[in-house]
Short mmCIF file of C-alpha atoms in Angstrom, two decimals:
data_model
loop_
_atom_site.label_atom_id
_atom_site.label_comp_id
_atom_site.label_asym_id
_atom_site.label_seq_id
_atom_site.Cartn_x
_atom_site.Cartn_y
_atom_site.Cartn_z
CA MET A 271 -47.30 1.12 -73.56
CA SER A 272 -50.03 -1.56 -73.58
CA LYS A 273 -51.75 -2.67 -70.42
CA ARG A 274 -50.11 -6.10 -70.71
CA THR A 275 -46.65 -4.58 -71.07
CA LEU A 276 -47.33 -2.26 -68.13
CA LYS A 277 -48.32 -5.20 -65.93
CA VAL A 278 -45.15 -7.06 -66.84
CA PHE A 279 -43.05 -3.97 -66.08
CA ILE A 280 -44.72 -3.46 -62.70
CA SER A 281 -44.26 -7.14 -61.83
CA VAL A 282 -40.55 -7.04 -62.69
CA LEU A 283 -40.15 -3.81 -60.71
CA LEU A 284 -41.82 -5.34 -57.64
CA VAL A 285 -39.63 -8.45 -57.81
CA THR A 286 -36.54 -6.28 -58.16
CA VAL A 287 -37.53 -4.20 -55.12
CA MET A 288 -38.16 -7.36 -53.11
CA ILE A 289 -34.77 -8.83 -54.05
CA VAL A 290 -32.96 -5.58 -53.25
CA SER A 291 -34.80 -5.35 -49.93
CA LEU A 292 -33.98 -8.95 -49.11
CA PHE A 293 -30.25 -8.50 -49.77
CA ALA A 294 -30.26 -5.23 -47.89
CA GLY A 295 -31.81 -7.00 -44.92
CA ILE A 296 -29.28 -9.80 -45.05
CA GLN A 297 -26.41 -7.33 -45.34
CA GLY A 298 -27.82 -5.35 -42.45
CA THR A 299 -28.00 -8.49 -40.37
CA PHE A 300 -24.35 -9.33 -41.09
CA THR A 301 -23.28 -5.74 -40.51
CA ALA A 302 -25.13 -5.59 -37.21
CA SER A 303 -23.68 -8.96 -36.20
CA ALA A 304 -20.13 -7.85 -37.00
CA SER A 305 -20.49 -4.46 -35.38
CA THR A 306 -21.96 -5.86 -32.16
CA LYS A 307 -19.34 -8.63 -31.67
CA LYS A 308 -18.19 -7.99 -28.15
CA THR A 309 -14.61 -6.89 -27.50
CA ILE A 310 -12.98 -8.98 -24.77
CA GLU A 311 -10.08 -7.61 -22.74
CA ILE A 312 -7.77 -10.06 -20.98
CA LYS A 313 -5.38 -8.76 -18.32
CA PHE A 314 -2.12 -10.70 -18.44
CA PHE A 315 0.33 -10.32 -15.52
CA SER A 316 3.88 -11.46 -16.30
CA ASN A 317 7.33 -11.49 -14.70
CA LEU A 318 9.03 -11.09 -18.10
CA PRO A 319 9.51 -7.36 -18.74
CA ASP A 320 12.00 -7.90 -21.59
CA ARG A 321 9.70 -8.56 -24.55
CA THR A 322 12.50 -8.71 -27.13
CA SER A 323 14.39 -11.82 -26.02
CA ASN A 324 14.15 -15.11 -24.12
CA GLN A 325 10.79 -16.16 -22.68
CA GLY A 326 9.43 -12.61 -22.76
CA LYS A 327 9.80 -12.60 -26.54
CA LEU A 328 8.07 -15.97 -26.82
CA GLU A 329 5.26 -14.88 -24.53
CA GLN A 330 4.63 -11.72 -26.56
CA MET A 331 4.82 -13.61 -29.89
CA LEU A 332 2.07 -15.98 -28.81
CA ILE A 333 -0.06 -13.21 -27.35
CA ASP A 334 0.18 -11.26 -30.62
CA SER A 335 -0.61 -14.40 -32.59
CA TYR A 336 -3.73 -15.04 -30.49
CA MET A 337 -4.99 -11.48 -30.94
CA LYS A 338 -4.43 -11.70 -34.70
CA ALA A 339 -6.49 -14.90 -34.84
CA ASN A 340 -9.14 -13.37 -32.55
CA PRO A 341 -9.54 -9.68 -33.52
CA ASN A 342 -12.18 -9.07 -30.86
CA VAL A 343 -9.75 -10.05 -28.07
CA LYS A 344 -7.43 -7.43 -26.60
CA ILE A 345 -4.71 -8.61 -24.24
CA LYS A 346 -3.29 -6.05 -21.84
CA VAL A 347 0.14 -7.11 -20.56
CA GLU A 348 1.67 -5.89 -17.31
CA ALA A 349 5.23 -7.18 -16.85
CA LEU A 350 7.57 -6.66 -13.89
CA GLN A 351 10.85 -8.18 -12.71
CA ASP A 352 10.55 -10.99 -10.15
CA GLU A 353 10.71 -9.05 -6.89
CA PRO A 354 8.45 -6.13 -7.96
CA TYR A 355 6.14 -8.76 -9.45
CA LYS A 356 5.80 -10.50 -6.10
CA GLN A 357 4.98 -7.23 -4.35
CA LYS A 358 2.34 -6.27 -6.93
CA PHE A 359 0.89 -9.77 -6.80
CA LYS A 360 0.31 -9.33 -3.05
CA VAL A 361 -1.58 -6.09 -3.79
CA TYR A 362 -3.82 -7.85 -6.30
CA VAL A 363 -4.57 -10.61 -3.80
CA ALA A 364 -5.26 -8.15 -0.96
CA THR A 365 -7.65 -6.09 -3.08
CA ASN A 366 -9.25 -9.15 -4.72
CA GLN A 367 -8.48 -7.76 -8.18
CA MET A 368 -6.59 -10.65 -9.72
CA PRO A 369 -5.52 -10.33 -13.37
CA ASP A 370 -7.21 -12.81 -15.72
CA ILE A 371 -3.96 -14.73 -16.34
CA PHE A 372 -0.98 -14.49 -14.05
CA MET A 373 2.46 -16.01 -13.72
CA VAL A 374 3.04 -18.31 -10.75
CA TRP A 375 6.03 -20.08 -9.25
CA GLY A 376 4.96 -23.69 -8.79
CA GLN A 377 6.35 -23.94 -5.29
CA PRO A 378 4.64 -24.39 -1.91
CA SER A 379 5.90 -21.02 -0.67
CA PHE A 380 4.15 -19.19 -3.53
CA PHE A 381 1.46 -21.16 -5.34
CA LEU A 382 0.10 -23.43 -2.61
CA PRO A 383 -1.56 -20.56 -0.66
CA VAL A 384 -2.97 -19.25 -3.96
CA MET A 385 -4.53 -22.63 -4.77
CA LYS A 386 -5.81 -23.16 -1.22
CA ALA A 387 -7.51 -19.75 -1.20
CA GLY A 388 -9.31 -20.48 -4.47
CA TYR A 389 -7.67 -17.75 -6.56
CA ALA A 390 -6.75 -20.07 -9.46
CA ALA A 391 -9.19 -21.78 -11.82
CA GLU A 392 -9.07 -25.55 -12.21
CA ILE A 393 -7.59 -27.00 -15.40
CA LYS A 394 -9.11 -30.34 -16.37
CA PRO A 395 -6.69 -33.16 -17.26
CA GLU A 396 -8.54 -33.78 -20.54
CA GLN A 397 -7.80 -30.19 -21.58
CA ILE A 398 -4.06 -30.92 -21.63
CA LYS A 399 -3.97 -34.67 -22.33
CA ASP A 400 -1.82 -34.26 -25.46
CA TYR A 401 0.32 -31.38 -24.20
CA GLY A 402 3.37 -33.41 -23.21
CA PHE A 403 3.38 -32.51 -19.50
CA LYS A 404 4.79 -35.20 -17.23
CA THR A 405 3.06 -35.92 -13.93
CA SER A 406 6.21 -34.78 -12.12
CA SER A 407 6.16 -31.43 -13.92
CA LEU A 408 2.56 -30.78 -12.81
CA LYS A 409 3.07 -31.88 -9.19
CA ASP A 410 3.65 -28.41 -7.72
CA PHE A 411 0.81 -26.94 -9.75
CA MET A 412 -1.72 -29.29 -8.14
CA TYR A 413 -3.75 -29.20 -4.93
CA ASN A 414 -5.99 -32.02 -3.67
CA GLY A 415 -5.47 -33.90 -6.91
CA LYS A 416 -6.61 -31.02 -9.13
CA ILE A 417 -4.52 -28.99 -11.56
CA TYR A 418 -4.48 -25.19 -11.18
CA GLY A 419 -1.50 -24.11 -13.26
CA LEU A 420 0.80 -25.14 -16.11
CA PRO A 421 4.61 -25.05 -15.95
CA ARG A 422 6.29 -23.14 -18.74
CA ASN A 423 9.88 -24.22 -18.20
CA THR A 424 12.22 -26.85 -16.79
CA ASP A 425 14.51 -25.12 -14.31
CA PHE A 426 17.94 -26.33 -13.27
CA MET A 427 21.08 -24.59 -12.08
CA VAL A 428 24.32 -24.40 -14.04
CA LEU A 429 27.50 -22.36 -14.10
CA TYR A 430 27.62 -20.22 -17.25
CA TYR A 431 31.07 -19.07 -18.30
CA ASN A 432 32.85 -16.97 -20.92
CA LYS A 433 35.23 -19.16 -22.96
CA GLY A 434 37.09 -16.11 -24.26
CA LEU A 435 37.96 -14.80 -20.80
CA PHE A 436 39.08 -18.23 -19.58
CA SER A 437 41.31 -18.56 -22.63
CA LYS A 438 42.68 -15.03 -22.38
CA TYR A 439 43.82 -15.46 -18.78
CA ASN A 440 44.78 -19.13 -19.21
CA VAL A 441 42.33 -20.33 -16.56
CA LYS A 442 40.97 -23.87 -16.47
CA VAL A 443 37.17 -24.17 -16.44
CA PRO A 444 36.63 -25.35 -12.84
CA THR A 445 35.46 -28.88 -12.15
CA THR A 446 36.21 -28.75 -8.41
CA PHE A 447 35.47 -26.15 -5.77
CA SER A 448 39.19 -25.60 -5.20
CA GLU A 449 39.62 -24.83 -8.89
CA LEU A 450 36.70 -22.41 -8.67
CA LEU A 451 38.41 -20.57 -5.80
CA ASN A 452 41.68 -20.41 -7.75
CA ALA A 453 39.92 -19.17 -10.88
CA ALA A 454 38.26 -16.43 -8.82
CA LYS A 455 41.66 -15.26 -7.56
CA VAL A 456 43.12 -15.06 -11.09
CA PHE A 457 40.18 -13.12 -12.49
CA ARG A 458 40.20 -10.76 -9.50
CA LYS A 459 43.89 -10.08 -10.07
CA ASN A 460 43.11 -9.10 -13.66
CA GLY A 461 40.19 -6.82 -12.89
CA ILE A 462 37.49 -9.26 -14.01
CA ALA A 463 34.55 -10.11 -11.76
CA PRO A 464 34.77 -13.88 -11.19
CA ILE A 465 31.08 -14.79 -10.75
CA ALA A 466 28.14 -12.48 -11.46
CA ILE A 467 25.31 -13.03 -9.01
CA ASN A 468 22.17 -11.11 -8.01
CA GLY A 469 22.66 -11.04 -4.25
CA LYS A 470 20.03 -8.36 -3.72
CA ASP A 471 17.32 -10.80 -4.78
CA LYS A 472 18.43 -13.25 -2.03
CA TRP A 473 16.83 -16.37 -3.53
CA ILE A 474 19.92 -17.09 -5.62
CA LEU A 475 22.07 -17.12 -2.47
CA ALA A 476 19.79 -19.70 -0.85
CA ILE A 477 19.96 -21.86 -3.98
CA LEU A 478 23.76 -21.61 -4.09
CA TYR A 479 23.91 -22.68 -0.45
CA GLN A 480 21.81 -25.75 -1.29
CA GLU A 481 24.12 -26.46 -4.24
CA LEU A 482 27.03 -26.63 -1.80
CA VAL A 483 25.05 -28.82 0.62
CA VAL A 484 24.37 -31.33 -2.16
CA LYS A 485 27.98 -31.31 -3.36
CA GLU A 486 29.20 -31.88 0.21
CA SER A 487 26.67 -34.59 1.11
CA GLY A 488 25.55 -36.26 -2.10
CA ASP A 489 22.13 -36.37 -0.44
CA GLN A 490 19.35 -34.35 -2.08
CA ARG A 491 17.04 -34.92 0.90
CA LEU A 492 19.45 -33.86 3.65
CA ILE A 493 18.52 -30.20 3.90
CA TYR A 494 14.76 -30.84 3.72
CA ASP A 495 14.86 -33.59 6.33
CA ALA A 496 17.01 -31.50 8.67
CA ILE A 497 14.52 -28.64 8.48
CA SER A 498 11.50 -30.93 8.91
CA LYS A 499 13.11 -32.51 11.99
CA LYS A 500 14.29 -29.10 13.29
CA SER A 501 17.76 -30.60 13.61
CA ILE A 502 20.00 -28.13 11.84
CA SER A 503 22.44 -26.33 14.12
CA LYS A 504 24.50 -29.43 14.95
CA ASN A 505 24.61 -30.80 11.40
CA GLN A 506 28.24 -30.74 10.30
CA VAL A 507 27.49 -31.04 6.57
CA LEU A 508 25.19 -28.02 6.68
CA LEU A 509 27.88 -26.13 8.60
CA LYS A 510 30.59 -27.09 6.12
CA ALA A 511 28.45 -25.87 3.19
CA ALA A 512 27.88 -22.54 4.95
CA LYS A 513 31.62 -22.18 5.46
CA ASP A 514 32.22 -23.01 1.80
CA LEU A 515 29.92 -20.17 0.78
CA VAL A 516 31.71 -17.73 3.06
CA GLU A 517 35.06 -18.89 1.69
CA LEU A 518 33.88 -18.11 -1.84
CA VAL A 519 32.98 -14.62 -0.65
CA ASN A 520 36.32 -14.20 1.13
CA VAL A 521 38.37 -14.85 -2.02
CA GLY A 522 36.33 -12.23 -3.87
CA GLY A 523 34.39 -14.83 -5.82
CA PHE A 524 31.58 -12.44 -6.71
CA GLN A 525 31.48 -8.98 -8.25
CA ASP A 526 31.95 -5.91 -6.05
CA ALA A 527 28.78 -4.93 -4.16
CA PHE A 528 27.11 -8.17 -5.25
CA VAL A 529 24.73 -8.00 -2.27
CA ALA A 530 23.20 -4.87 -3.82
CA ALA A 531 23.01 -6.29 -7.38
CA ASP A 532 19.63 -7.35 -8.75
CA TYR A 533 18.97 -9.82 -11.54
CA GLY A 534 19.30 -7.27 -14.34
CA ALA A 535 22.60 -5.93 -13.04
CA ALA A 536 24.16 -9.41 -12.71
CA ASN A 537 22.91 -10.48 -16.11
CA ASN A 538 24.25 -7.34 -17.79
CA LEU A 539 27.64 -7.67 -16.10
CA PHE A 540 28.07 -11.15 -17.55
CA ALA A 541 26.65 -10.25 -20.96
CA GLN A 542 29.01 -7.26 -21.21
CA GLU A 543 31.91 -9.70 -20.65
CA LYS A 544 32.91 -8.03 -17.42
CA ALA A 545 32.36 -11.23 -15.43
CA ALA A 546 33.87 -14.61 -16.25
CA MET A 547 31.05 -16.73 -14.81
CA TYR A 548 27.36 -16.45 -13.97
CA TYR A 549 25.55 -18.73 -11.53
CA MET A 550 22.01 -18.96 -12.81
CA GLY A 551 19.29 -21.29 -14.12
CA SER A 552 18.48 -22.92 -17.43
CA TRP A 553 15.98 -20.15 -18.18
CA GLU A 554 18.98 -18.19 -19.49
CA VAL A 555 19.25 -20.51 -22.51
CA GLY A 556 18.28 -17.56 -24.73
CA MET A 557 21.52 -15.70 -24.02
CA ALA A 558 23.15 -17.47 -26.97
CA ALA A 559 20.61 -15.99 -29.38
CA ASN A 560 19.77 -12.69 -27.66
CA PRO A 561 19.82 -9.88 -30.28
CA ASN A 562 20.65 -7.38 -27.53
CA PHE A 563 23.97 -9.07 -26.76
CA SER A 564 27.21 -8.70 -28.72
CA ASP A 565 28.41 -11.28 -31.23
CA SER A 566 31.55 -11.66 -29.13
CA PHE A 567 29.54 -12.64 -26.07
CA LYS A 568 27.27 -15.02 -27.98
CA LYS A 569 30.32 -16.71 -29.48
CA ASN A 570 31.95 -17.16 -26.06
CA VAL A 571 29.07 -18.06 -23.76
CA ASP A 572 28.98 -21.66 -22.54
CA ALA A 573 27.68 -23.66 -19.58
CA THR A 574 28.91 -26.41 -17.30
CA TYR A 575 27.99 -28.30 -14.13
CA PHE A 576 28.58 -26.62 -10.79
CA PRO A 577 31.94 -27.96 -9.51
CA ILE A 578 32.19 -30.89 -7.11
CA ILE A 579 33.92 -30.53 -3.74
CA SER A 580 37.05 -32.57 -3.08
CA GLY A 581 36.25 -34.84 -0.15
CA GLY A 582 32.52 -34.29 -0.68
CA LYS A 583 30.12 -37.07 -1.64
CA GLY A 584 28.14 -35.21 -4.30
CA LYS A 585 28.65 -35.81 -8.01
CA LYS A 586 28.59 -33.13 -10.68
CA THR A 587 25.46 -34.83 -12.01
CA ASP A 588 23.59 -34.29 -8.72
CA ILE A 589 21.79 -31.15 -9.83
CA LEU A 590 19.26 -28.70 -8.50
CA ALA A 591 16.25 -28.99 -10.81
CA TRP A 592 12.54 -28.29 -10.58
CA HIS A 593 9.60 -26.94 -12.57
CA GLY A 594 9.29 -23.36 -11.43
CA GLY A 595 7.54 -20.68 -13.45
CA GLY A 596 4.12 -21.22 -15.01
CA TYR A 597 0.70 -19.70 -15.59
CA ALA A 598 -2.69 -19.80 -13.93
CA VAL A 599 -6.12 -18.35 -14.75
CA SER A 600 -8.03 -16.34 -12.16
CA ALA A 601 -11.01 -18.23 -10.75
CA SER A 602 -12.90 -14.92 -10.41
CA SER A 603 -12.09 -13.60 -13.89
CA LYS A 604 -15.06 -12.12 -15.74
CA VAL A 605 -13.56 -13.51 -18.95
CA LYS A 606 -12.42 -16.83 -17.48
CA ASN A 607 -13.39 -18.96 -20.48
CA GLU A 608 -11.52 -16.74 -22.93
CA ALA A 609 -8.54 -16.51 -20.58
CA MET A 610 -8.44 -20.31 -20.37
CA LYS A 611 -8.57 -20.52 -24.17
CA LEU A 612 -5.59 -18.17 -24.34
CA LEU A 613 -3.60 -20.22 -21.82
CA LEU A 614 -4.29 -23.49 -23.65
CA TYR A 615 -3.44 -21.85 -26.97
CA MET A 616 -0.09 -20.57 -25.68
CA MET A 617 0.91 -23.79 -23.95
CA HIS A 618 0.03 -26.10 -26.84
CA PRO A 619 3.22 -28.08 -27.53
CA THR A 620 3.40 -26.85 -31.13
CA ARG A 621 3.64 -23.30 -29.79
CA TRP A 622 5.33 -22.86 -26.40
CA ALA A 623 7.52 -25.98 -26.51
CA LYS A 624 8.25 -26.18 -30.23
CA ILE A 625 8.62 -22.49 -31.10
CA GLY A 626 10.34 -21.70 -27.81
CA TRP A 627 12.88 -24.48 -28.20
CA GLN A 628 13.55 -24.06 -31.91
CA GLN A 629 14.13 -20.34 -31.51
CA GLY A 630 16.41 -20.94 -28.52
CA LEU A 631 14.17 -19.05 -26.10
CA VAL A 632 13.26 -21.59 -23.41
CA VAL A 633 13.87 -25.05 -21.97
CA PRO A 634 10.18 -26.03 -21.82
CA GLY A 635 8.28 -27.74 -19.04
CA GLN A 636 7.04 -30.16 -21.71
CA ASN A 637 8.95 -32.75 -23.73
CA TRP A 638 11.25 -30.75 -26.00
CA GLU A 639 13.55 -33.44 -27.37
CA LYS A 640 11.11 -34.30 -30.17
CA PHE A 641 11.45 -30.73 -31.42
CA MET A 642 15.25 -30.82 -31.68
CA THR A 643 16.48 -29.95 -35.17
CA GLY A 644 20.24 -30.46 -34.98
CA LYS A 645 20.73 -26.70 -35.28
CA GLU A 646 20.65 -26.01 -31.55
CA THR A 647 22.87 -23.34 -29.98
CA VAL A 648 25.81 -24.25 -27.76
CA LEU A 649 23.74 -23.49 -24.68
CA GLN A 650 20.84 -25.64 -25.86
CA LYS A 651 23.18 -28.57 -26.44
CA LYS A 652 24.99 -28.14 -23.12
CA LEU A 653 21.82 -27.70 -21.09
CA THR A 654 20.23 -30.75 -22.70
CA GLN A 655 23.36 -32.75 -21.89
CA ILE A 656 23.46 -31.56 -18.29
CA PHE A 657 19.79 -32.30 -17.66
CA SER A 658 19.73 -35.66 -19.43
CA SER A 659 22.82 -36.85 -17.52
CA ALA A 660 21.45 -35.98 -14.06
CA THR A 661 21.83 -38.77 -11.53
CA SER A 662 19.63 -37.00 -8.97
CA VAL A 663 17.51 -33.85 -8.86
CA SER A 664 16.42 -31.70 -5.95
CA GLY A 665 12.84 -30.84 -6.75
CA THR A 666 11.56 -27.59 -5.26
CA VAL A 667 14.50 -25.76 -3.69
CA TRP A 668 14.68 -25.74 0.10
CA GLN A 669 13.58 -22.20 0.87
CA ASP A 670 10.48 -22.62 -1.31
CA ALA A 671 9.47 -25.99 0.12
CA PHE A 672 7.78 -24.62 3.22
CA THR A 673 5.77 -21.51 4.14
CA PRO A 674 5.98 -18.04 2.54
CA ASN A 675 7.41 -16.62 5.77
CA PHE A 676 10.01 -19.38 5.99
CA LYS A 677 11.14 -18.47 2.47
CA THR A 678 11.42 -14.76 3.27
CA GLU A 679 13.33 -15.25 6.50
CA ALA A 680 15.60 -18.03 5.20
CA GLU A 681 16.64 -15.97 2.18
CA THR A 682 17.36 -12.97 4.39
CA LEU A 683 19.57 -15.15 6.60
CA CYS A 684 21.48 -16.34 3.52
CA GLN A 685 22.10 -12.74 2.54
CA MET A 686 23.28 -11.95 6.06
CA LEU A 687 25.66 -14.93 5.87
CA VAL A 688 27.37 -13.76 2.66
CA ALA A 689 27.47 -10.19 3.99
CA LYS A 690 29.23 -11.64 7.04
CA ALA A 691 26.65 -10.11 9.35
CA ILE A 692 26.32 -13.54 11.01
CA THR A 693 28.68 -16.50 11.33
CA PRO A 694 27.97 -19.90 9.73
CA GLU A 695 27.20 -21.27 13.21
CA LYS A 696 24.75 -18.45 13.94
CA PHE A 697 23.23 -18.90 10.49
CA LEU A 698 22.33 -22.53 11.22
CA ALA A 699 21.03 -21.68 14.68
CA LYS A 700 18.73 -19.06 13.17
CA ILE A 701 17.49 -21.47 10.49
CA GLU A 702 16.68 -23.98 13.22
CA GLU A 703 14.76 -21.37 15.18
CA LEU A 704 12.86 -20.45 12.03
CA ALA A 705 12.03 -24.10 11.31
CA LYS A 706 10.58 -24.51 14.80
CA LEU A 707 8.29 -21.54 14.20
CA GLU A 708 7.24 -22.21 10.62
CA VAL A 709 7.47 -25.91 9.86
CA LYS A 710 4.79 -28.21 11.20
#
């Protein structure tokens, strides 16, 4: 090999080594960058333990979608039923170990103390300007003009019923309270529970009492004003509504041992077609598409307004409606920015509202009518009709409109009323005493 050829060979060799070294360095940089990308864990506290249907399914779908799009983010979900959730939430608050994202009820009795104490992070209006939330839907998620949570659903009460059972026993779907009492008697006689209700949870009993107050009075403000003025015990409309509730109990209007039945038990009783009716909220819209329920049930489930009361002033279109459940981000979260990104991702209208509505899983807290396809389930159609025809709405239900202790004690008194441990007169006297202690 000549000297000239040798020099050329050495030069080529050196260039090759340099190029290889350069690419190796670049690859090493990328490898190091990828391998050192920090894993972020977000703790997500939910009141939706069923992850296979309804809102729990939607919640899990969006969480999984977010993790797939962000491989370095791990979301740890803890989900409990409502009452255990509330107890665990108190533990987290007491120990100052709030989850990064948590479910909240947008009501003064629950979320107001959380906002006042600074546990929830502020959400800027510009972050959700195109999300389709109405000012009214955000009202109970705000404190001092600032937003601290986002509502996930529009809540309103209806009477679900099983068309097959009504047809089988030749019972008219009730439009008046008297017809409801008669229907209860017929179903009782035939071994069918008339109305499934979760009396153990208490809150549903307080809501049903308010339903009767509105149907008697036609005045959505009556119960709130009476409590604020501490003028309850002598109010004849409030007394009549309490007597109506006791009358429904006396005719066997609810399932046996209903005072000991929790949400799951009441829901299952209705879904198994062992109860003809189910007094519950619009959040049960997913029953018509629930894969865990029988085809027979899904074919027969329907919904209607709660009956009016003959001689009462309330219309069927005077409904109890509010924006209840929602989400907030912990102000003290170590991954607050990522948790906020997750919340905004989930609640984007093309996800929570659109997917939730089109899969029949939720009645969103955002505008859902623009996502209607014409292929809605019977429940979706009926619930949309009921809500859109409302002539008045309640807003936050009465027991949730004041302090946490007022809520607890008022709900207990409602349970005592239906258990006939106190008379309607004593019930009102006790509510008045409670108002004097708790309501400023």
